[in-house]
Structures are given as structure tokens and as C-alpha cells.
Coordinates of C-alpha atoms in Angstrom, one line a residue:
Chain A
M100 CA 78.3 76.2 -10.1
C101 CA 78.8 74.7 -13.3
L102 CA 77.5 76.4 -16.4
A103 CA 74.9 74.5 -18.7
K104 CA 77.2 75.0 -21.6
N105 CA 80.1 73.1 -20.3
N106 CA 80.8 70.1 -22.5
K107 CA 83.8 71.5 -24.5
Q108 CA 86.4 69.1 -24.5
F109 CA 90.0 69.9 -23.6
P110 CA 91.8 66.6 -23.7
G111 CA 95.1 68.4 -25.0
L112 CA 95.5 70.1 -21.7
I113 CA 96.2 67.2 -19.5
Y114 CA 99.9 67.5 -20.9
L115 CA 100.4 71.0 -20.1
F116 CA 98.8 70.8 -16.6
S117 CA 100.8 67.9 -15.5
Q118 CA 103.8 69.9 -16.5
T119 CA 102.9 73.0 -15.0
A120 CA 101.6 71.7 -11.8
T121 CA 104.8 69.8 -10.8
G122 CA 106.7 72.9 -11.9
Q123 CA 109.5 70.9 -12.8
N124 CA 109.5 70.0 -16.5
T125 CA 108.7 66.5 -15.6
E126 CA 105.9 64.4 -17.0
R127 CA 103.5 62.5 -15.0
A128 CA 102.8 59.4 -17.0
S129 CA 100.0 58.2 -14.6
I130 CA 97.2 60.7 -14.6
F131 CA 93.9 61.2 -16.5
F132 CA 91.8 64.1 -17.1
S133 CA 88.6 63.8 -15.1
R134 CA 85.5 65.8 -14.7
S135 CA 85.4 69.3 -16.1
C136 CA 83.2 72.1 -15.2
L137 CA 83.2 75.5 -17.0
L138 CA 82.8 78.2 -14.4
L139 CA 82.6 81.1 -16.7
F140 CA 82.7 81.9 -20.4
Q141 CA 83.9 85.4 -21.3
P142 CA 84.0 86.8 -24.6
V143 CA 86.6 89.3 -24.8
L144 CA 85.5 91.9 -27.3
G145 CA 87.8 92.1 -30.4
T146 CA 90.2 89.7 -28.8
G147 CA 88.9 86.2 -28.4
H148 CA 87.3 84.0 -25.7
K149 CA 88.1 83.2 -22.2
Y150 CA 87.1 80.2 -20.5
Y151 CA 87.4 79.5 -16.6
L152 CA 87.5 75.9 -15.9
Q153 CA 87.7 73.8 -13.0
F154 CA 88.6 70.2 -13.3
T155 CA 89.9 67.0 -11.4
T156 CA 92.5 64.5 -12.3
E157 CA 92.6 61.0 -11.7
D158 CA 95.1 58.1 -11.6
Y159 CA 94.6 55.9 -14.7
K160 CA 94.8 52.8 -13.0
T161 CA 93.1 53.3 -9.7
R162 CA 90.7 56.0 -10.7
E163 CA 91.3 57.9 -7.3
N164 CA 91.3 61.5 -7.3
V165 CA 94.8 62.9 -7.5
G166 CA 94.1 66.6 -7.7
T167 CA 92.0 69.7 -8.7
C168 CA 92.8 72.4 -11.0
L169 CA 91.7 75.7 -11.9
A170 CA 92.5 77.2 -15.3
I171 CA 91.9 80.2 -17.3
V172 CA 92.0 79.2 -21.1
F173 CA 92.3 82.3 -23.4
Y174 CA 91.8 81.7 -27.2
L175 CA 92.8 84.6 -29.2
K176 CA 91.2 85.1 -32.6
R177 CA 93.3 83.7 -35.3
K178 CA 95.6 81.8 -33.0
P179 CA 94.6 78.1 -32.5
T180 CA 96.8 77.5 -29.3
P181 CA 95.4 79.3 -26.2
T182 CA 97.4 80.9 -23.4
V183 CA 96.6 79.0 -20.2
N184 CA 96.9 80.2 -16.5
I185 CA 96.7 77.3 -14.4
K186 CA 96.8 76.3 -10.6
C187 CA 96.6 72.8 -9.3
T188 CA 96.4 71.3 -6.0
Y189 CA 97.5 67.6 -5.8
T190 CA 96.8 65.0 -3.1
K191 CA 100.3 63.5 -3.7
D192 CA 103.6 65.5 -3.1
Q193 CA 106.5 65.6 -5.4
K194 CA 108.2 62.7 -3.9
E195 CA 105.0 60.6 -4.3
V196 CA 104.6 61.5 -7.8
Q197 CA 108.1 60.6 -8.5
E198 CA 107.8 57.2 -7.0
D199 CA 104.6 56.7 -9.0
D200 CA 106.3 57.6 -12.2
H201 CA 109.3 55.3 -11.2
R202 CA 107.0 52.4 -10.6
F203 CA 105.4 53.0 -13.9
Y204 CA 109.0 53.1 -15.5
Q205 CA 109.8 49.8 -13.9
K206 CA 106.7 48.0 -14.8
I207 CA 107.6 48.6 -18.5
R208 CA 111.1 47.8 -18.0
Q209 CA 110.5 44.5 -16.4
H210 CA 109.2 43.0 -19.6
T211 CA 111.9 40.7 -20.9
K212 CA 110.6 40.8 -24.5
P213 CA 109.6 44.1 -26.5
I214 CA 106.1 44.9 -26.2
I215 CA 104.4 44.5 -29.5
G216 CA 100.7 44.6 -30.0
S217 CA 97.6 45.6 -31.9
Y218 CA 94.0 46.8 -31.3
I219 CA 94.4 48.1 -27.7
P220 CA 91.6 47.9 -26.3
D221 CA 90.2 45.1 -28.7
S222 CA 86.7 45.5 -30.3
Y223 CA 85.3 44.4 -27.1
G224 CA 87.0 46.9 -24.8
N225 CA 89.5 44.4 -23.4
I226 CA 93.1 45.8 -22.5
E227 CA 95.3 42.7 -21.8
P228 CA 97.4 43.4 -18.6
A229 CA 100.5 43.1 -20.5
F230 CA 99.5 45.9 -22.4
E231 CA 98.3 48.2 -19.8
S232 CA 101.3 50.4 -19.5
A233 CA 101.9 50.8 -23.1
W234 CA 98.4 51.8 -23.4
A235 CA 98.7 54.4 -20.7
L236 CA 101.8 55.7 -22.2
A237 CA 100.1 56.1 -25.6
V238 CA 97.4 58.1 -23.7
V239 CA 100.0 60.5 -22.7
G240 CA 101.9 60.8 -25.7
S241 CA 98.3 61.1 -27.6
S242 CA 97.5 64.2 -25.3
Y243 CA 100.5 65.8 -26.7
I244 CA 99.3 65.7 -30.1
M245 CA 95.8 66.5 -29.2
W246 CA 97.3 69.5 -27.4
E247 CA 99.0 70.6 -30.7
K248 CA 95.9 69.8 -33.0
S249 CA 92.9 71.1 -30.9
T250 CA 91.4 74.4 -31.2
E251 CA 88.6 76.1 -29.5
N252 CA 86.2 74.1 -31.6
L253 CA 88.1 70.8 -32.4
G254 CA 88.9 68.2 -29.8
Y255 CA 90.1 64.8 -29.5
F256 CA 90.0 61.5 -27.7
M257 CA 92.3 58.5 -28.0
A258 CA 90.1 55.8 -29.5
Q259 CA 92.4 52.8 -29.7
V260 CA 96.0 51.9 -29.9
K261 CA 96.2 50.3 -33.5
H262 CA 99.6 49.0 -33.2
V263 CA 102.6 49.4 -30.6
K264 CA 106.0 48.2 -31.0
Q265 CA 108.7 48.7 -28.3
W266 CA 112.2 49.5 -29.3
I267 CA 115.0 48.3 -26.8
S268 CA 117.1 51.3 -26.3
K269 CA 120.8 51.2 -25.6
D270 CA 120.4 53.5 -22.7
D271 CA 117.8 53.8 -19.9
S272 CA 114.8 55.2 -21.9
I273 CA 111.8 53.4 -22.7
D274 CA 111.0 53.7 -26.4
F275 CA 107.8 53.0 -28.1
D276 CA 106.4 53.2 -31.8
Y277 CA 102.6 53.8 -32.0
A278 CA 99.8 53.9 -34.5
V279 CA 96.9 55.5 -32.5
L280 CA 93.3 56.4 -33.7
L281 CA 92.3 59.8 -32.4
H282 CA 88.4 60.4 -32.4
E283 CA 88.0 63.8 -33.6
I284 CA 85.0 65.9 -32.4
P285 CA 82.7 67.3 -33.9
T286 CA 83.8 65.9 -37.3
Q287 CA 83.6 62.5 -35.9
E288 CA 86.6 61.4 -38.1
M289 CA 89.2 58.8 -36.9
I290 CA 92.5 60.1 -37.2
L291 CA 95.4 57.9 -37.6
C292 CA 98.8 59.2 -36.1
H293 CA 102.1 57.5 -36.1
M294 CA 103.8 58.4 -32.8
R295 CA 107.3 57.9 -31.3
V296 CA 107.4 58.1 -27.5
I297 CA 110.5 58.4 -25.5
W298 CA 110.8 58.8 -21.9
I299 CA 112.8 58.6 -19.0
P300 CA 111.4 59.5 -15.4
N301 CA 112.3 62.9 -14.4
H302 CA 112.7 63.8 -18.0
P303 CA 110.4 65.5 -20.4
L304 CA 108.6 63.1 -22.8
K305 CA 109.7 63.1 -26.2
V306 CA 107.1 62.9 -28.7
K307 CA 107.5 62.7 -32.6
Y308 CA 104.3 62.2 -34.6
F309 CA 102.6 62.3 -38.0
C310 CA 99.0 62.3 -38.5
S311 CA 96.8 61.4 -41.4
S312 CA 92.9 61.2 -41.8
E313 CA 92.0 57.6 -42.1
N314 CA 89.1 58.4 -44.4
Q315 CA 91.5 59.7 -47.1
S316 CA 92.7 56.3 -47.8
A317 CA 90.5 54.2 -50.4
E318 CA 88.5 52.3 -48.2
S319 CA 88.7 52.0 -44.3
E320 CA 90.4 48.7 -44.4
D321 CA 92.5 47.5 -41.7
V322 CA 96.1 48.5 -41.9
S323 CA 98.1 45.3 -41.3
G324 CA 101.6 45.5 -40.0
M325 CA 103.3 48.6 -39.3
E326 CA 106.1 50.7 -40.7
S327 CA 109.4 50.3 -38.7
G328 CA 111.3 53.0 -37.0
S329 CA 110.6 56.6 -37.3
A330 CA 107.7 57.4 -39.7
D331 CA 108.5 58.4 -43.4
G332 CA 107.6 61.9 -44.5
I333 CA 107.5 64.9 -42.2
L334 CA 107.7 64.4 -38.4
N335 CA 106.6 66.9 -35.8
E336 CA 109.3 66.7 -33.1
R337 CA 109.6 68.6 -30.0
A338 CA 110.6 68.0 -26.4
A339 CA 108.2 69.1 -23.9
N340 CA 109.1 72.6 -23.2
F341 CA 106.7 75.5 -22.8
Chain B
M213 CA 94.2 -11.9 -53.7
V214 CA 97.3 -11.1 -55.6
Q215 CA 95.8 -7.6 -56.2
L216 CA 95.0 -7.1 -52.6
K217 CA 98.6 -8.2 -51.8
C218 CA 100.0 -5.7 -53.8
L219 CA 98.8 -3.1 -51.3
E220 CA 100.6 -4.6 -48.6
P221 CA 103.6 -2.5 -49.1
L222 CA 101.4 0.6 -48.7
S223 CA 101.3 -0.3 -45.1
L224 CA 104.9 -0.3 -44.7
I225 CA 105.3 3.3 -45.8
C226 CA 104.7 4.2 -42.2
A227 CA 105.8 2.3 -39.3
G228 CA 103.3 1.1 -36.7
G229 CA 100.3 1.2 -39.2
C230 CA 99.9 5.1 -39.3
L231 CA 97.8 4.6 -42.5
D232 CA 94.4 4.7 -41.5
F233 CA 92.1 2.6 -43.5
W234 CA 88.6 3.8 -43.6
V235 CA 87.5 1.3 -46.2
S236 CA 89.8 -1.6 -45.9
P237 CA 90.9 -3.5 -48.8
L238 CA 88.4 -6.4 -48.9
H239 CA 87.8 -7.1 -52.4
P240 CA 89.6 -6.3 -55.7
E241 CA 86.7 -4.7 -57.1
R242 CA 86.1 -2.2 -54.3
P243 CA 87.7 1.2 -53.7
V244 CA 89.9 1.7 -50.7
D245 CA 89.6 4.6 -48.6
V246 CA 92.7 5.6 -46.8
R247 CA 93.5 8.5 -44.2
V248 CA 97.1 9.6 -45.0
P249 CA 99.2 11.6 -42.4
F250 CA 101.1 14.5 -44.1
T251 CA 104.5 13.2 -43.6
S252 CA 103.7 10.3 -45.5
L253 CA 101.6 11.8 -48.2
Q254 CA 104.5 11.9 -50.8
A255 CA 105.6 8.3 -50.4
V256 CA 102.0 6.9 -50.8
K257 CA 101.5 9.1 -53.9
V258 CA 104.8 7.7 -55.4
F259 CA 103.8 4.2 -54.4
L260 CA 100.4 4.4 -56.0
E261 CA 101.7 6.0 -59.2
Q262 CA 104.5 3.6 -59.6
N263 CA 102.2 0.6 -59.3
N264 CA 99.5 2.2 -61.6
I265 CA 96.8 2.3 -59.0
P266 CA 94.4 5.1 -59.9
Y267 CA 93.6 7.4 -56.9
F268 CA 91.7 10.5 -56.2
I269 CA 91.7 12.7 -53.0
L270 CA 88.2 12.7 -51.2
I271 CA 89.3 15.1 -48.5
K272 CA 92.2 17.6 -48.9
D273 CA 92.6 18.7 -45.4
L274 CA 90.8 16.5 -42.8
Q275 CA 92.2 18.6 -39.7
R276 CA 90.4 21.7 -41.2
L277 CA 87.2 19.9 -41.6
V278 CA 87.4 18.7 -38.1
D279 CA 88.4 22.2 -36.7
D280 CA 85.4 23.8 -38.4
E281 CA 83.1 21.3 -37.2
K282 CA 84.4 21.7 -33.7
A283 CA 84.0 25.5 -34.0
Q284 CA 80.5 24.8 -35.2
M285 CA 79.6 22.7 -32.3
V286 CA 81.0 25.2 -29.7
H287 CA 78.9 27.9 -31.5
Q288 CA 75.9 25.7 -31.3
R289 CA 76.4 25.1 -27.7
S290 CA 76.9 28.8 -26.9
R291 CA 74.1 30.0 -28.9
A292 CA 71.2 30.7 -26.4
L293 CA 68.4 28.6 -26.4
S294 CA 66.2 30.8 -24.4
V295 CA 65.9 34.6 -23.6
E296 CA 66.8 33.5 -20.0
T297 CA 70.1 32.0 -20.9
F298 CA 71.2 34.5 -23.5
N299 CA 74.5 36.4 -22.5
Y300 CA 73.7 40.0 -21.9
A301 CA 77.0 40.9 -20.7
T302 CA 78.7 40.4 -24.1
Y303 CA 78.7 41.9 -27.5
H304 CA 77.0 40.1 -30.1
T305 CA 76.8 39.6 -33.8
L306 CA 73.9 40.6 -36.0
N307 CA 73.0 36.9 -36.4
E308 CA 72.9 36.4 -32.7
I309 CA 70.8 39.4 -32.2
Y310 CA 68.2 38.6 -34.9
D311 CA 68.1 35.3 -33.5
F312 CA 67.5 36.6 -30.1
M313 CA 64.5 38.5 -31.5
D314 CA 63.0 35.4 -32.8
L315 CA 63.4 33.9 -29.6
L316 CA 61.7 36.8 -27.9
V317 CA 58.7 36.5 -30.1
A318 CA 58.6 32.7 -29.8
E319 CA 58.5 33.0 -26.1
R320 CA 56.2 36.0 -25.6
P321 CA 53.8 35.9 -28.6
N322 CA 51.0 37.7 -26.8
L323 CA 53.3 40.5 -25.9
V324 CA 56.1 40.8 -28.5
S325 CA 55.8 40.7 -32.5
K326 CA 58.6 41.5 -35.0
I327 CA 57.9 43.9 -37.9
E328 CA 60.1 44.3 -41.0
I329 CA 60.0 48.1 -41.9
G330 CA 62.1 47.7 -44.7
Y331 CA 65.7 46.5 -46.1
S332 CA 69.1 48.1 -45.7
T333 CA 71.2 49.0 -48.8
E334 CA 72.8 45.5 -48.7
G335 CA 69.5 43.7 -48.3
L336 CA 69.5 43.2 -44.7
P337 CA 65.9 43.2 -43.0
L338 CA 65.2 46.1 -40.9
N339 CA 63.7 44.4 -37.8
V340 CA 61.6 46.2 -35.3
L341 CA 60.1 44.7 -32.1
K342 CA 56.6 45.7 -31.0
F343 CA 55.7 45.4 -27.5
S344 CA 51.7 45.5 -27.3
T345 CA 49.0 44.4 -25.2
G346 CA 46.4 45.2 -27.7
G347 CA 44.3 48.1 -29.1
P348 CA 44.4 49.0 -32.8
N349 CA 46.6 51.9 -33.0
R350 CA 47.6 52.8 -29.5
P351 CA 49.7 55.9 -28.8
A352 CA 53.3 54.6 -28.9
I353 CA 56.9 55.1 -27.8
W354 CA 59.8 54.5 -30.3
I355 CA 63.3 53.6 -29.2
D356 CA 66.1 52.9 -31.6
T357 CA 69.8 51.7 -30.9
G358 CA 72.9 51.2 -33.3
I359 CA 72.1 53.8 -35.7
H360 CA 75.8 54.5 -35.7
S361 CA 77.3 51.1 -36.1
R362 CA 80.3 51.5 -34.1
E363 CA 78.5 52.6 -30.8
W364 CA 78.3 48.9 -29.7
V365 CA 76.9 49.5 -26.2
T366 CA 73.7 50.9 -27.7
Q367 CA 72.7 47.7 -29.6
A368 CA 73.5 45.8 -26.4
T369 CA 71.5 47.9 -24.2
G370 CA 68.8 47.4 -27.0
V371 CA 68.9 43.8 -26.4
W372 CA 68.8 44.3 -22.7
F373 CA 65.8 46.5 -22.9
A374 CA 63.8 43.9 -24.9
K375 CA 64.4 41.5 -22.1
K376 CA 63.5 44.1 -19.3
I377 CA 60.2 44.8 -20.9
I378 CA 59.0 41.2 -21.0
S379 CA 60.3 40.6 -17.6
D380 CA 58.7 43.6 -16.0
Y381 CA 55.3 43.5 -17.7
G382 CA 53.0 42.1 -15.1
K383 CA 55.6 42.7 -12.2
D384 CA 56.5 46.3 -12.5
E385 CA 53.6 48.5 -11.8
S386 CA 54.7 51.4 -13.8
L387 CA 56.0 49.5 -16.9
T388 CA 52.7 47.6 -16.7
A389 CA 50.7 50.8 -16.7
I390 CA 52.7 52.1 -19.8
L391 CA 52.1 48.9 -21.8
D392 CA 48.3 48.7 -20.8
K393 CA 48.0 52.1 -22.5
M394 CA 50.8 52.5 -25.1
D395 CA 52.9 50.3 -27.3
I396 CA 56.6 50.2 -27.4
F397 CA 58.5 50.0 -30.7
L398 CA 62.3 49.0 -30.4
E399 CA 64.7 48.8 -33.2
I400 CA 67.9 47.3 -32.0
I401 CA 69.9 47.2 -35.0
T402 CA 69.1 50.4 -36.9
N403 CA 72.0 50.2 -39.3
P404 CA 72.5 46.6 -40.0
D405 CA 75.1 47.0 -42.9
G406 CA 77.3 49.2 -40.8
F407 CA 77.0 46.8 -37.7
V408 CA 78.2 43.8 -40.0
F409 CA 81.1 45.9 -41.1
T410 CA 82.3 46.8 -37.7
H411 CA 82.3 43.0 -36.9
T412 CA 84.1 42.1 -40.2
K413 CA 86.3 44.9 -41.4
N414 CA 86.5 48.0 -39.3
R415 CA 85.5 48.3 -35.9
M416 CA 85.2 52.2 -36.3
W417 CA 82.6 52.3 -39.0
R418 CA 79.8 54.8 -38.3
K419 CA 77.6 55.4 -41.4
T420 CA 75.6 53.1 -43.6
R421 CA 77.4 51.3 -46.5
S422 CA 75.6 53.1 -49.4
I423 CA 77.5 53.5 -52.6
N424 CA 78.2 57.3 -53.2
A425 CA 78.1 58.0 -56.9
G426 CA 81.4 59.3 -58.2
S427 CA 83.3 58.6 -55.1
S428 CA 85.3 55.6 -53.9
C429 CA 83.9 56.3 -50.3
R430 CA 80.9 54.7 -49.1
G431 CA 78.2 55.4 -46.8
V432 CA 75.9 58.3 -45.3
D433 CA 75.8 59.6 -41.8
P434 CA 72.4 58.3 -41.0
N435 CA 72.1 61.1 -38.4
R436 CA 72.4 63.8 -40.9
N437 CA 70.1 62.4 -43.5
W438 CA 66.7 63.4 -41.9
D439 CA 64.8 66.3 -43.5
A440 CA 65.3 69.0 -40.7
G441 CA 67.7 71.6 -41.7
F442 CA 69.0 68.9 -44.2
G443 CA 72.3 70.0 -45.8
G444 CA 73.0 72.7 -43.2
A445 CA 76.1 73.7 -41.1
G446 CA 76.9 70.7 -38.9
S447 CA 76.8 68.2 -41.8
S448 CA 79.2 67.6 -44.8
K449 CA 78.7 67.3 -48.4
N450 CA 81.8 65.2 -48.7
P451 CA 81.0 61.6 -49.3
C452 CA 84.1 60.7 -47.6
S453 CA 83.3 62.4 -44.3
E454 CA 81.8 60.9 -41.4
T455 CA 79.1 63.1 -41.3
Y456 CA 78.3 63.3 -45.0
H457 CA 74.4 64.0 -45.1
G458 CA 73.9 62.2 -48.5
P459 CA 72.5 63.3 -51.7
H460 CA 69.2 64.3 -50.3
A461 CA 67.0 63.8 -47.2
N462 CA 66.0 60.1 -46.7
S463 CA 68.2 58.8 -49.2
E464 CA 69.4 56.2 -47.0
P465 CA 66.8 53.2 -47.0
E466 CA 67.4 52.9 -43.1
V467 CA 66.2 56.3 -42.5
K468 CA 63.5 56.2 -44.9
A469 CA 62.0 53.0 -43.4
I470 CA 61.6 54.9 -40.1
V471 CA 60.3 58.0 -41.7
D472 CA 57.4 55.8 -43.5
F473 CA 56.8 53.9 -40.5
V474 CA 56.4 57.1 -38.3
K475 CA 54.2 58.9 -40.9
Q476 CA 52.0 55.8 -41.5
H477 CA 51.6 54.9 -37.7
G478 CA 50.6 58.6 -37.0
N479 CA 50.4 58.1 -33.2
I480 CA 54.0 58.0 -31.9
K481 CA 54.2 60.3 -28.8
A482 CA 57.7 59.8 -27.6
F483 CA 60.9 59.0 -29.9
I484 CA 64.1 58.2 -28.3
S485 CA 67.3 57.7 -30.4
I486 CA 70.2 56.2 -28.5
H487 CA 74.1 56.9 -29.3
S488 CA 77.3 56.7 -27.5
Y489 CA 79.5 58.0 -26.1
S490 CA 79.7 61.3 -23.9
Q491 CA 76.9 60.8 -21.2
L492 CA 74.4 63.1 -22.4
L493 CA 70.7 63.7 -22.8
L494 CA 69.8 65.8 -25.4
Y495 CA 66.5 67.4 -26.9
P496 CA 66.0 69.2 -30.1
Y497 CA 67.4 71.3 -31.8
G498 CA 70.8 70.5 -33.4
Y499 CA 70.2 72.3 -36.6
T500 CA 69.4 75.8 -35.2
K501 CA 69.9 78.0 -32.0
T502 CA 66.0 78.8 -32.1
P503 CA 64.8 76.8 -28.7
V504 CA 62.0 74.5 -29.4
P505 CA 58.6 75.7 -28.1
D506 CA 58.5 73.0 -25.6
Q507 CA 62.1 73.7 -24.4
K508 CA 60.9 74.2 -20.5
E509 CA 58.9 70.9 -20.4
L510 CA 61.8 68.9 -22.3
D511 CA 64.5 70.3 -20.1
S512 CA 62.7 69.3 -16.7
I513 CA 61.9 65.9 -18.0
A514 CA 65.7 65.6 -19.1
K515 CA 66.7 66.7 -15.6
A516 CA 64.4 64.3 -13.9
A517 CA 65.8 61.4 -16.3
V518 CA 69.3 62.2 -15.6
T519 CA 68.7 62.4 -12.0
A520 CA 67.2 58.9 -11.9
L521 CA 69.9 57.7 -14.1
S522 CA 72.7 58.7 -11.8
S523 CA 70.9 57.4 -8.7
L524 CA 72.1 53.8 -9.7
Y525 CA 75.8 53.9 -10.1
G526 CA 76.5 57.7 -9.5
T527 CA 77.0 58.1 -13.5
S528 CA 76.7 61.7 -14.2
Y529 CA 75.0 62.9 -17.5
R530 CA 74.8 66.5 -18.8
Y531 CA 71.7 67.5 -20.7
G532 CA 70.3 70.4 -22.8
S533 CA 69.6 71.0 -26.5
I534 CA 71.8 69.4 -29.1
I535 CA 73.2 72.7 -30.3
T536 CA 74.0 74.3 -26.9
T537 CA 75.2 71.2 -25.3
I538 CA 77.4 69.6 -27.9
Y539 CA 77.5 71.3 -31.4
Q540 CA 75.4 72.3 -34.3
A541 CA 74.3 69.2 -36.3
S542 CA 71.7 69.4 -39.2
G543 CA 69.6 66.6 -40.6
G544 CA 69.5 65.0 -37.3
T545 CA 66.8 62.4 -36.3
I546 CA 64.9 64.0 -33.3
D547 CA 64.9 67.3 -34.9
W548 CA 62.9 65.7 -37.7
T549 CA 60.7 63.6 -35.4
Y550 CA 60.1 66.8 -33.1
N551 CA 58.8 68.6 -36.2
Q552 CA 56.5 65.9 -36.9
G553 CA 54.7 66.7 -33.8
I554 CA 56.4 64.3 -31.7
K555 CA 57.0 66.4 -28.6
Y556 CA 58.9 64.1 -26.4
S557 CA 61.9 63.6 -28.7
F558 CA 65.2 62.7 -27.0
T559 CA 68.8 61.6 -27.9
F560 CA 71.0 59.7 -25.4
E561 CA 74.7 59.5 -25.5
L562 CA 75.6 56.6 -23.3
R563 CA 78.8 55.7 -21.4
D564 CA 81.6 56.7 -21.2
T565 CA 83.1 60.0 -21.4
G566 CA 86.1 59.1 -23.7
R567 CA 88.4 56.8 -21.7
Y568 CA 87.3 53.8 -23.6
G569 CA 84.8 55.7 -26.0
F570 CA 83.4 53.3 -28.5
M571 CA 85.2 50.4 -27.3
L572 CA 83.4 50.2 -23.8
P573 CA 84.2 47.1 -22.0
A574 CA 81.5 44.4 -21.9
N575 CA 81.3 44.2 -18.2
Q576 CA 79.7 47.8 -18.5
I577 CA 77.0 46.7 -20.7
I578 CA 74.6 45.6 -18.1
P579 CA 75.1 48.6 -15.7
T580 CA 74.8 51.1 -18.5
A581 CA 71.6 49.4 -19.7
Q582 CA 70.3 49.4 -16.2
E583 CA 71.0 53.0 -15.5
T584 CA 69.7 54.2 -18.9
W585 CA 66.5 52.3 -18.3
K586 CA 65.8 54.3 -15.3
A587 CA 65.9 57.5 -17.5
L588 CA 63.8 55.9 -20.1
M589 CA 61.3 55.0 -17.6
V590 CA 61.2 58.6 -16.6
I591 CA 60.4 59.8 -20.1
M592 CA 57.9 57.0 -20.8
E593 CA 56.1 57.5 -17.5
H594 CA 55.9 61.3 -18.5
A595 CA 54.5 60.4 -22.1
R596 CA 52.0 58.1 -20.4
D597 CA 50.8 60.6 -17.9
H598 CA 50.7 63.6 -20.2
P599 CA 48.8 62.5 -23.5
Y600 CA 48.4 65.2 -26.3

């Protein structure tokens, strides 16, 4: 039975969960975080808060259920990143997962010209078929940023891909430069993050990013064009290893 | 004839008579109008100047004029001529929605009227539709959409609600019974300045567009500007923040207009303010953990409303008080309306739960409106059947 007080957002956890579930340091590019349910909230005296969560995951494209997870998320006082204990059961086995990922990879690779676009989805919620995969990859990359930025009381959703530019890499990896807008709850701010995502199936996702608050710029005008290559300034670079 | 003859070389400038004479050379005293293709422009100018023929340009860029006119015609054609032909499955501009309101009133003057309750910071009228079958000051239901401008599915559902009300009156027993006892007020574009800004400059704009003294940042969060726990935790004192509460309560004309209207009317029994996204049905309070005295009743109404909503497409909503369900927020609309004595005060957060967020695809407008209407009916029926 879900508790009434169950609307906490844990968008960042999709990244971690996919990794732990496959148990193999691989990234699932094709799943989405779905319905969540808080089973229990347990304040641990003097130490922090424990959340017992149940949630399902769904395929980003077909929306079909691909798995259920049970997790214990423990936020320690004074430490923004929680410890997580999680067990998932997936409807698909390892082989099917790899095939899914490979299909996703191929879909991007088959583009003859580098994928370059803006405002995905557009103001009306449309995502051009040609940009679907790039958008999905942005969601996964963004979830990594969200995982690092979120706290017990601060959560995120990816609101829009402001700009995407694909780099043609010399090796087999797919390589994208993104400017994404993250919707921050409960502040309601739109956080602009520049993100570089590099991926080959069966390898960890590489995400470098730099975020700033859109509001701090003089007026929230459109940012036309995009800086090329890796963002200037300080980047957070990490391979996905927990 | 000599003078006319001297123009002959003009036609040789481009082969095959590409110079298009709109007013042909007929008489030496009369001007000649000619359309010149871009590629011949230089040559024609040189010819005229060398021969001392005075000229001036009537139309600089004809193609642009043609394109503009074409666009105008297309727009004209797609502008709905009736409430029936209006496209409810797409997002509209402010002008389109304001035109729709006038269409509605023109078609059903005995049921719908338009009231201007004030003006926005930038001078746009704040329009409210009144659905009434009579009576001097009947108990009323208030619904507003679009108070946060980027929440586009809300204004779109507001438009759909307006159509739904006039369609169902006289046909749906329950809605007819509601309108025979009560009035419905519907403000579709509660934040018009913000709405225009989302169309023209920044799709993600949330607040009003008021100028903040001493800051380059504009706008106040209209859902933090009400006089209920104003300025408390869950709102910001930074003008650049999305939850900036403003210099004082009711500083925003968009908010003040509703406050004045509600106070002056004095007989509003249900107040529903519609937002997106998250799929929630909320009741007061947001500014304090203290439960409202009518907590039990509001909770059971919310439960019934959410059940009705999900019966259509299986869309699941959570419900509860603002502070226990999402987060603390002070200076919020329904906290104020509840404290004014409007017991049935609710806030909706419509679809979705974050996949598209504010950029909800247009093909979800009607399903969202349909299911939300079911929940609204539960609330309105309850207000009708439980007068206070």
C-alpha cells in the first residue's frame, strides 16, 4: 500500500538503477522511470531519513513495463547523495537488453548526416522522428546530472533539449553535445546544462556537464546557436562507476 | 512618340519581355509602372539614370508583400468561424482565444457573457466568461486556467471547458441542474502577459511580466502573491526567482483583479485553479502544516474526483493538501480563497508526470480536458448539493 506522502521525485535514480540491475556496468539507454510508490518513510534518529520505494520502469518508446524495483534510499544528514539498496526484476533478460541497446545504437549510427537540432520537443510537444533517439539519449544523460544534483528536497525533470549537435567520432562511439533545460522542483527554476554524452553499447555512458541557472542571465531570451565542442569553464567529468 | 520610343531599349534589358509593365507607356505625360526582376534591377537603374528618366520605387520587395498576403489569407481561412469549427486539439495564441470567447458569446448570448475584471501590467484585458441562466447574484463556481503561462495544456483545457458547458447545458442532466442553481465563472487566460511571452520570446516563462524596481529581472509568481501566509517559506524574495512573491500581496494586477472580483461578488462557493504538470488534485493549505477545518470533507471530495478522472483513460492522480503532497508554498491562490470562506477550494496539476512536462503534445489536450472535466463535475455537483 502506498503512503499518501509519496510524491517525492527521484528522477536521478534511473541511472543508478539501470546500472545496478544489469549488474554489469552497462547502461540501458532505453528505459524510463515510471510509477513510484513510497512504501515507508523512516526517520532514523540523529542520522537521517530512510525511504522505502517501489517503482516500475518502462520502455521509452513502447511505454511497456520492463521491470519493477524495490529500493531503500537512505539520506544521511549533511550528505546530499544517499546510499541506495536496490533489487530489480526485469521482464527482459540480459541478452534482450543488449539487443535493445544495440538496436538503439544502430538507429543513431544509421544517420548519414550528423544530427543537429533545437527545441526538442518543440513548444507544441512535438518530437520529430529523426530526433527521437537523440532526445532519449538526452534523457539518460540528464538523469546522470539529476542524480548528482538532486537532494532529499530538490528534484528534476528534463524539460527540453534546447540544442543538440552530434560529433562524428573516429571510433565507434556515438558522441553528442547538448544544451538541456532541467526543471527544478520545488524552486520551479529552469536550469540550463551543457552536456556531452559519449556511448558505445556494453560500455558505461560518459557524461561531462556544466550547469547554470537560466535566470541569472539578464533576461530569459533565447540563446541562439551553441558553443562548439566541450563547454568552456569547469566541467564535471565522470565515467559511470559507482 | 520619340519620348516613348526611347523607352524601347528597356524591354531589351531582359530577353523575352521579363519586364512586367503594370502601367504601360501610352502617353509621354503619364508615368510608367514596371515590375523589375531582381536580376535586371541594376541594368534598369543604369538605363534610366543614363537617359535622365526620373524614377522612384513604389514597392521595394514585391515577393515579401505577396508572401505576407498569402499568410494572411491562410490565417484567415484557418481562423474558426464558429465554436463548432474551432480546433480544440491544438494550442492557440492569445488573440485566437480572445476571438473564441467573442464567438462563444455571440453564439449563445443567453447563456454566456464576457466580463473584463481588469487589465494586466502590459494593458491586456483580463477576460472572464460568465455562464448563467439567470438570477441576480447566484452562488457561483470559479475556474481559472493559465495563471502560470508556460502551463499551456491548462489554457487549452479552459477553452474546451467553455465549449463543454454550452454543449452540455440542456443535454446533460447534472450540468443543467448546476447551471439552474449556480453561475460558472471561467478565466481562461489568467496571465495574458506571460502567455504572450511564451509565444513570442520564452516558452518556459512562468510569472507575470511586471517590472521589479531595482532589478533587471521581471515578473512575480502569481501563485505566491496572494494574501495567505504571504512572504513565508515556500516563496522567494528574489525578483529573479521563479517563485518571487512580489513586493507585497496583490501587487500583481492579475491577482488583484480576481481578489476584487471575489470580494465584490461575495457568493462564490467553489474555487478551482488549474495548473500543470504532475497529475495532482490539491486542497489547502500550502503555507502551513495545520490542516484546514474541512480537511475530511475536502479529502473525500478529492478522492471521488480523482476516481472519476481516472475512469476515462486510467490516468492516475494523487491527492491531498498542498503542503503534504508536494511542498510548502506560501501566498497561494486557494489558501487565500479558502480563508475567505470559499470552502471548496481546489488546485489541479494536470498531465503529465514529467515525460513532456510543460510541452505536452497537442494530441493530449482533449483527453486531458475530458478526464479533468469528470473531476470538475464531481466538485461542482458537490457544491450544488451542499449549499452553505
